[in-house]
Amino acid sequence: MLTTPDNDEQLTRILKRVRRIELITRGMVKETLGGQYHSRFKGQGIEFDDFREYQAGDDVRFLDWNVTARMDEPFVRKYIEERELTVMLVVDVSGSGDYGSQEDSKRERAAEVAAVFAFSAVQNQDKVGLILVSDRVEHYLPARKGSAHALRILRDILTIRPVSRKTNLAPALDTALERVAHRALVVLVSDFLTPDTVWEGNLRAVAAKHDVVAAQVTDPREWELPKAGRICLEDPESGEQFIVNTSHPAVRQQYARAISERQDALTRMLRKNGVERIDVRLDEDYAPAMKAYFRSRRRRKR
């Protein structure tokens, strides 16, 4: 559910955040990523669309003599450019995204990553759309061109108040499959704190039709437990609380092993389905990871 800020102070804070992210990502796109995005995703020519009557100034090479003879008037073939790309951003706005031990929350960093793709698309004259997801589609914004549309995407990510705090990417992937007719770039931005078995089949269907990349946003505190004695941990999506003795080495080792196994499983699942991955940590500059992705020439053969 998209909402308007409750007061002037909140509105000012959100607008400052939008402006900051816009400046960061626009600069990154303009200086380093724009050309790499273009070289990676530029289209491959033109495709036949329809016939129409010849008009003064039309290229005579496009005259179709069979149709011209049949209609007794000159007709030309009309083509459309294939190079135009649709970028569909699928951003996880479930409860776990509100967490952040650094300056930004995971939601704010997810907004930055989405903005990089959005402004890259704008610079390349491509369309960009948005799907915000918890365990349901919270918001859908059809793909359009232009800077104003990219800014709306950024604002929507930051201001939405999800109906649900849980996570299931399947509904958003189904929406992308249904709503995007032509070949597109689908960007999943999430912490992926959800069993991949729930949505792997949906991802497989999308990846069979579109180019898919997964940007995983994580916080360093999620990788290991601090040695801080007995602490209360709360699941941000279910609200369930746990008392954990973090001073016990076995507890920290068990947690680290569980995190490692979850990451390995995610890596295997994405690789199996031909999905590239960008690692985005709140305590690290994500620009090198984005540059590496845009430089990459590996494209899954279809």
GROMACS .gro file of C-alpha atoms in nm:
model
  302
    1MET     CA    1   0.000   0.000   0.000
    2LEU     CA    2   0.149   0.332  -0.108
    3THR     CA    3   0.096   0.613   0.139
    4THR     CA    4   0.171   0.980   0.173
    5PRO     CA    5   0.400   1.081   0.460
    6ASP     CA    6   0.220   1.157   0.787
    7ASN     CA    7   0.380   1.497   0.846
    8ASP     CA    8   0.602   1.764   0.693
    9GLU     CA    9   0.911   1.639   0.879
   10GLN     CA   10   0.870   1.288   0.740
   11LEU     CA   11   0.805   1.425   0.390
   12THR     CA   12   1.121   1.637   0.408
   13ARG     CA   13   1.324   1.337   0.525
   14ILE     CA   14   1.196   1.116   0.242
   15LEU     CA   15   1.254   1.383  -0.022
   16LYS     CA   16   1.611   1.433   0.102
   17ARG     CA   17   1.667   1.058   0.085
   18VAL     CA   18   1.527   1.042  -0.268
   19ARG     CA   19   1.747   1.333  -0.374
   20ARG     CA   20   2.057   1.177  -0.215
   21ILE     CA   21   2.000   0.843  -0.385
   22GLU     CA   22   1.926   1.017  -0.714
   23LEU     CA   23   2.253   1.210  -0.701
   24ILE     CA   24   2.455   0.900  -0.606
   25THR     CA   25   2.309   0.674  -0.870
   26ARG     CA   26   2.287   0.931  -1.150
   27GLY     CA   27   2.655   1.012  -1.100
   28MET     CA   28   2.750   0.646  -1.101
   29VAL     CA   29   2.551   0.579  -1.417
   30LYS     CA   30   2.684   0.884  -1.600
   31GLU     CA   31   3.048   0.835  -1.510
   32THR     CA   32   3.100   0.460  -1.514
   33LEU     CA   33   2.799   0.238  -1.579
   34GLY     CA   34   2.597   0.392  -1.860
   35GLY     CA   35   2.815   0.276  -2.147
   36GLN     CA   36   2.858  -0.068  -1.997
   37TYR     CA   37   2.482  -0.105  -1.960
   38HIS     CA   38   2.436   0.000  -2.323
   39SER     CA   39   2.698  -0.241  -2.458
   40ARG     CA   40   2.554  -0.529  -2.258
   41PHE     CA   41   2.187  -0.478  -2.330
   42LYS     CA   42   2.168  -0.295  -2.663
   43GLY     CA   43   1.930  -0.457  -2.906
   44GLN     CA   44   2.005  -0.646  -3.220
   45GLY     CA   45   1.853  -0.455  -3.511
   46ILE     CA   46   1.497  -0.433  -3.640
   47GLU     CA   47   1.207  -0.670  -3.691
   48PHE     CA   48   0.913  -0.663  -3.933
   49ASP     CA   49   0.594  -0.514  -3.787
   50ASP     CA   50   0.335  -0.442  -4.058
   51PHE     CA   51   0.263  -0.290  -4.400
   52ARG     CA   52   0.149   0.067  -4.471
   53GLU     CA   53   0.095   0.287  -4.774
   54TYR     CA   54   0.401   0.453  -4.922
   55GLN     CA   55   0.454   0.816  -4.816
   56ALA     CA   56   0.681   1.075  -4.971
   57GLY     CA   57   1.028   1.039  -4.827
   58ASP     CA   58   1.002   0.667  -4.747
   59ASP     CA   59   1.303   0.455  -4.832
   60VAL     CA   60   1.221   0.280  -5.159
   61ARG     CA   61   1.421  -0.022  -5.042
   62PHE     CA   62   1.132  -0.103  -4.808
   63LEU     CA   63   0.876  -0.123  -5.090
   64ASP     CA   64   0.700  -0.459  -5.091
   65TRP     CA   65   0.629  -0.537  -5.456
   66ASN     CA   66   0.393  -0.827  -5.391
   67VAL     CA   67   0.161  -0.620  -5.174
   68THR     CA   68   0.199  -0.321  -5.407
   69ALA     CA   69   0.091  -0.530  -5.707
   70ARG     CA   70  -0.201  -0.679  -5.515
   71MET     CA   71  -0.330  -0.345  -5.385
   72ASP     CA   72  -0.242  -0.148  -5.700
   73GLU     CA   73  -0.081   0.115  -5.476
   74PRO     CA   74   0.272   0.132  -5.335
   75PHE     CA   75   0.312  -0.025  -4.990
   76VAL     CA   76   0.622  -0.039  -4.770
   77ARG     CA   77   0.722  -0.274  -4.494
   78LYS     CA   78   0.717  -0.113  -4.148
   79TYR     CA   79   0.979  -0.222  -3.898
   80ILE     CA   80   1.027  -0.164  -3.529
   81GLU     CA   81   1.358  -0.145  -3.345
   82GLU     CA   82   1.448  -0.448  -3.139
   83ARG     CA   83   1.706  -0.258  -2.938
   84GLU     CA   84   1.451  -0.111  -2.698
   85LEU     CA   85   1.461  -0.304  -2.372
   86THR     CA   86   1.218  -0.327  -2.084
   87VAL     CA   87   1.372  -0.338  -1.736
   88MET     CA   88   1.136  -0.477  -1.472
   89LEU     CA   89   1.249  -0.418  -1.115
   90VAL     CA   90   1.119  -0.667  -0.857
   91VAL     CA   91   1.196  -0.526  -0.513
   92ASP     CA   92   1.136  -0.714  -0.189
   93VAL     CA   93   0.968  -0.484   0.067
   94SER     CA   94   0.900  -0.745   0.337
   95GLY     CA   95   0.973  -0.678   0.704
   96SER     CA   96   1.335  -0.793   0.699
   97GLY     CA   97   1.424  -0.504   0.468
   98ASP     CA   98   1.367  -0.252   0.746
   99TYR     CA   99   1.674  -0.381   0.932
  100GLY     CA  100   2.012  -0.213   0.905
  101SER     CA  101   2.308  -0.202   1.144
  102GLN     CA  102   2.481   0.053   0.921
  103GLU     CA  103   2.374   0.404   0.815
  104ASP     CA  104   2.121   0.267   0.566
  105SER     CA  105   1.856   0.000   0.602
  106LYS     CA  106   1.840  -0.285   0.353
  107ARG     CA  107   1.533  -0.117   0.199
  108GLU     CA  108   1.728   0.204   0.136
  109ARG     CA  109   2.019   0.015  -0.021
  110ALA     CA  110   1.773  -0.185  -0.232
  111ALA     CA  111   1.632   0.148  -0.353
  112GLU     CA  112   1.982   0.257  -0.456
  113VAL     CA  113   2.043  -0.062  -0.652
  114ALA     CA  114   1.704  -0.029  -0.822
  115ALA     CA  115   1.782   0.335  -0.903
  116VAL     CA  116   2.108   0.238  -1.075
  117PHE     CA  117   1.916   0.012  -1.312
  118ALA     CA  118   1.634   0.265  -1.353
  119PHE     CA  119   1.861   0.558  -1.444
  120SER     CA  120   2.074   0.334  -1.668
  121ALA     CA  121   1.754   0.244  -1.854
  122VAL     CA  122   1.657   0.612  -1.877
  123GLN     CA  123   1.996   0.703  -2.023
  124ASN     CA  124   1.961   0.425  -2.278
  125GLN     CA  125   1.603   0.527  -2.374
  126ASP     CA  126   1.465   0.202  -2.233
  127LYS     CA  127   1.147   0.151  -2.034
  128VAL     CA  128   1.153   0.056  -1.667
  129GLY     CA  129   0.876  -0.079  -1.444
  130LEU     CA  130   0.839  -0.183  -1.082
  131ILE     CA  131   0.689  -0.467  -0.880
  132LEU     CA  132   0.702  -0.436  -0.500
  133VAL     CA  133   0.653  -0.768  -0.324
  134SER     CA  134   0.617  -0.914   0.026
  135ASP     CA  135   0.437  -1.248   0.012
  136ARG     CA  136   0.199  -1.077  -0.231
  137VAL     CA  137   0.228  -0.810  -0.496
  138GLU     CA  138   0.208  -0.489  -0.294
  139HIS     CA  139   0.240  -0.249  -0.588
  140TYR     CA  140   0.277  -0.270  -0.965
  141LEU     CA  141   0.396   0.015  -1.186
  142PRO     CA  142   0.395  -0.050  -1.564
  143ALA     CA  143   0.715   0.013  -1.755
  144ARG     CA  144   0.759   0.361  -1.899
  145LYS     CA  145   1.042   0.585  -2.010
  146GLY     CA  146   1.179   0.903  -1.860
  147SER     CA  147   1.350   1.049  -1.555
  148ALA     CA  148   1.024   1.145  -1.385
  149HIS     CA  149   0.913   0.783  -1.400
  150ALA     CA  150   1.246   0.664  -1.257
  151LEU     CA  151   1.209   0.909  -0.968
  152ARG     CA  152   0.859   0.781  -0.901
  153ILE     CA  153   0.997   0.428  -0.882
  154LEU     CA  154   1.254   0.540  -0.626
  155ARG     CA  155   0.991   0.724  -0.422
  156ASP     CA  156   0.751   0.427  -0.428
  157ILE     CA  157   1.017   0.190  -0.293
  158LEU     CA  158   1.094   0.422  -0.003
  159THR     CA  159   0.738   0.519   0.091
  160ILE     CA  160   0.540   0.196   0.061
  161ARG     CA  161   0.388   0.047   0.375
  162PRO     CA  162   0.341  -0.320   0.290
  163VAL     CA  163   0.021  -0.495   0.388
  164SER     CA  164   0.226  -0.804   0.478
  165ARG     CA  165   0.568  -0.834   0.641
  166LYS     CA  166   0.633  -1.188   0.511
  167THR     CA  167   0.830  -1.292   0.203
  168ASN     CA  168   0.742  -1.500  -0.102
  169LEU     CA  169   0.878  -1.389  -0.439
  170ALA     CA  170   0.650  -1.619  -0.639
  171PRO     CA  171   0.360  -1.371  -0.688
  172ALA     CA  172   0.594  -1.102  -0.821
  173LEU     CA  173   0.766  -1.343  -1.059
  174ASP     CA  174   0.427  -1.456  -1.189
  175THR     CA  175   0.330  -1.093  -1.244
  176ALA     CA  176   0.650  -1.027  -1.438
  177LEU     CA  177   0.579  -1.330  -1.654
  178GLU     CA  178   0.221  -1.220  -1.724
  179ARG     CA  179   0.271  -0.846  -1.770
  180VAL     CA  180   0.596  -0.827  -1.971
  181ALA     CA  181   0.528  -0.959  -2.318
  182HIS     CA  182   0.865  -0.910  -2.488
  183ARG     CA  183   1.215  -1.010  -2.384
  184ALA     CA  184   1.316  -0.804  -2.082
  185LEU     CA  185   1.570  -0.768  -1.805
  186VAL     CA  186   1.413  -0.871  -1.472
  187VAL     CA  187   1.606  -0.748  -1.169
  188LEU     CA  188   1.531  -0.918  -0.836
  189VAL     CA  189   1.639  -0.705  -0.538
  190SER     CA  190   1.600  -0.888  -0.208
  191ASP     CA  191   1.782  -1.023   0.095
  192PHE     CA  192   1.641  -1.364  -0.008
  193LEU     CA  193   1.556  -1.457   0.350
  194THR     CA  194   1.295  -1.699   0.224
  195PRO     CA  195   1.313  -2.067   0.126
  196ASP     CA  196   1.398  -2.078  -0.246
  197THR     CA  197   1.200  -2.399  -0.287
  198VAL     CA  198   0.883  -2.189  -0.259
  199TRP     CA  199   0.958  -1.976  -0.565
  200GLU     CA  200   1.223  -2.161  -0.768
  201GLY     CA  201   0.969  -2.291  -1.019
  202ASN     CA  202   0.838  -1.938  -1.076
  203LEU     CA  203   1.192  -1.810  -1.125
  204ARG     CA  204   1.265  -2.087  -1.373
  205ALA     CA  205   0.965  -1.984  -1.584
  206VAL     CA  206   1.072  -1.618  -1.586
  207ALA     CA  207   1.436  -1.703  -1.663
  208ALA     CA  208   1.325  -1.912  -1.961
  209LYS     CA  209   1.171  -1.601  -2.116
  210HIS     CA  210   1.374  -1.309  -1.981
  211ASP     CA  211   1.728  -1.218  -1.876
  212VAL     CA  212   1.728  -1.228  -1.494
  213VAL     CA  213   1.973  -1.093  -1.237
  214ALA     CA  214   1.946  -1.126  -0.859
  215ALA     CA  215   2.088  -0.851  -0.637
  216GLN     CA  216   2.117  -0.979  -0.280
  217VAL     CA  217   2.121  -0.705  -0.015
  218THR     CA  218   2.267  -0.819   0.319
  219ASP     CA  219   2.375  -0.664   0.646
  220PRO     CA  220   2.709  -0.770   0.804
  221ARG     CA  221   2.533  -0.848   1.134
  222GLU     CA  222   2.337  -1.117   0.953
  223TRP     CA  223   2.652  -1.315   0.874
  224GLU     CA  224   2.765  -1.380   1.229
  225LEU     CA  225   2.635  -1.342   1.583
  226PRO     CA  226   2.817  -1.097   1.809
  227LYS     CA  227   2.968  -1.231   2.130
  228ALA     CA  228   2.727  -1.042   2.357
  229GLY     CA  229   2.589  -1.291   2.608
  230ARG     CA  230   2.218  -1.365   2.619
  231ILE     CA  231   2.029  -1.153   2.369
  232CYS     CA  232   1.675  -1.144   2.238
  233LEU     CA  233   1.643  -1.189   1.862
  234GLU     CA  234   1.319  -1.107   1.683
  235ASP     CA  235   1.207  -1.229   1.342
  236PRO     CA  236   1.107  -0.904   1.166
  237GLU     CA  237   0.852  -1.084   0.950
  238SER     CA  238   0.677  -1.310   1.201
  239GLY     CA  239   0.746  -1.114   1.520
  240GLU     CA  240   0.863  -1.434   1.691
  241GLN     CA  241   1.131  -1.378   1.955
  242PHE     CA  242   1.422  -1.601   2.063
  243ILE     CA  243   1.661  -1.586   2.357
  244VAL     CA  244   2.009  -1.684   2.238
  245ASN     CA  245   2.330  -1.721   2.437
  246THR     CA  246   2.576  -1.568   2.191
  247SER     CA  247   2.870  -1.619   2.431
  248HIS     CA  248   2.856  -1.992   2.365
  249PRO     CA  249   3.097  -2.079   2.077
  250ALA     CA  250   2.880  -2.368   1.959
  251VAL     CA  251   2.581  -2.136   1.917
  252ARG     CA  252   2.780  -1.893   1.703
  253GLN     CA  253   2.928  -2.176   1.499
  254GLN     CA  254   2.588  -2.331   1.440
  255TYR     CA  255   2.450  -1.994   1.328
  256ALA     CA  256   2.745  -1.933   1.093
  257ARG     CA  257   2.706  -2.282   0.945
  258ALA     CA  258   2.333  -2.229   0.886
  259ILE     CA  259   2.400  -1.895   0.711
  260SER     CA  260   2.671  -2.050   0.495
  261GLU     CA  261   2.448  -2.341   0.394
  262ARG     CA  262   2.164  -2.105   0.306
  263GLN     CA  263   2.394  -1.894   0.088
  264ASP     CA  264   2.537  -2.200  -0.085
  265ALA     CA  265   2.186  -2.326  -0.160
  266LEU     CA  266   2.086  -1.988  -0.304
  267THR     CA  267   2.401  -1.975  -0.518
  268ARG     CA  268   2.337  -2.325  -0.657
  269MET     CA  269   1.972  -2.250  -0.731
  270LEU     CA  270   2.046  -1.925  -0.914
  271ARG     CA  271   2.327  -2.083  -1.114
  272LYS     CA  272   2.109  -2.380  -1.208
  273ASN     CA  273   1.848  -2.144  -1.350
  274GLY     CA  274   2.096  -1.924  -1.536
  275VAL     CA  275   2.051  -1.623  -1.308
  276GLU     CA  276   2.348  -1.395  -1.247
  277ARG     CA  277   2.399  -1.254  -0.900
  278ILE     CA  278   2.519  -0.924  -0.753
  279ASP     CA  279   2.624  -0.920  -0.387
  280VAL     CA  280   2.537  -0.595  -0.212
  281ARG     CA  281   2.650  -0.556   0.152
  282LEU     CA  282   2.558  -0.257   0.364
  283ASP     CA  283   2.916  -0.225   0.492
  284GLU     CA  284   3.075  -0.224   0.146
  285ASP     CA  285   3.073  -0.008  -0.166
  286TYR     CA  286   2.845  -0.185  -0.411
  287ALA     CA  287   2.977   0.003  -0.717
  288PRO     CA  288   3.251  -0.256  -0.799
  289ALA     CA  289   2.994  -0.537  -0.797
  290MET     CA  290   2.766  -0.339  -1.028
  291LYS     CA  291   3.055  -0.257  -1.262
  292ALA     CA  292   3.158  -0.622  -1.274
  293TYR     CA  293   2.804  -0.723  -1.362
  294PHE     CA  294   2.769  -0.470  -1.642
  295ARG     CA  295   3.111  -0.564  -1.780
  296SER     CA  296   3.025  -0.927  -1.787
  297ARG     CA  297   2.952  -1.068  -2.131
  298ARG     CA  298   2.813  -1.397  -2.007
  299ARG     CA  299   2.463  -1.436  -2.139
  300ARG     CA  300   2.265  -1.753  -2.097
  301LYS     CA  301   2.202  -1.917  -2.434
  302ARG     CA  302   1.837  -1.965  -2.516
   0.00000   0.00000   0.00000
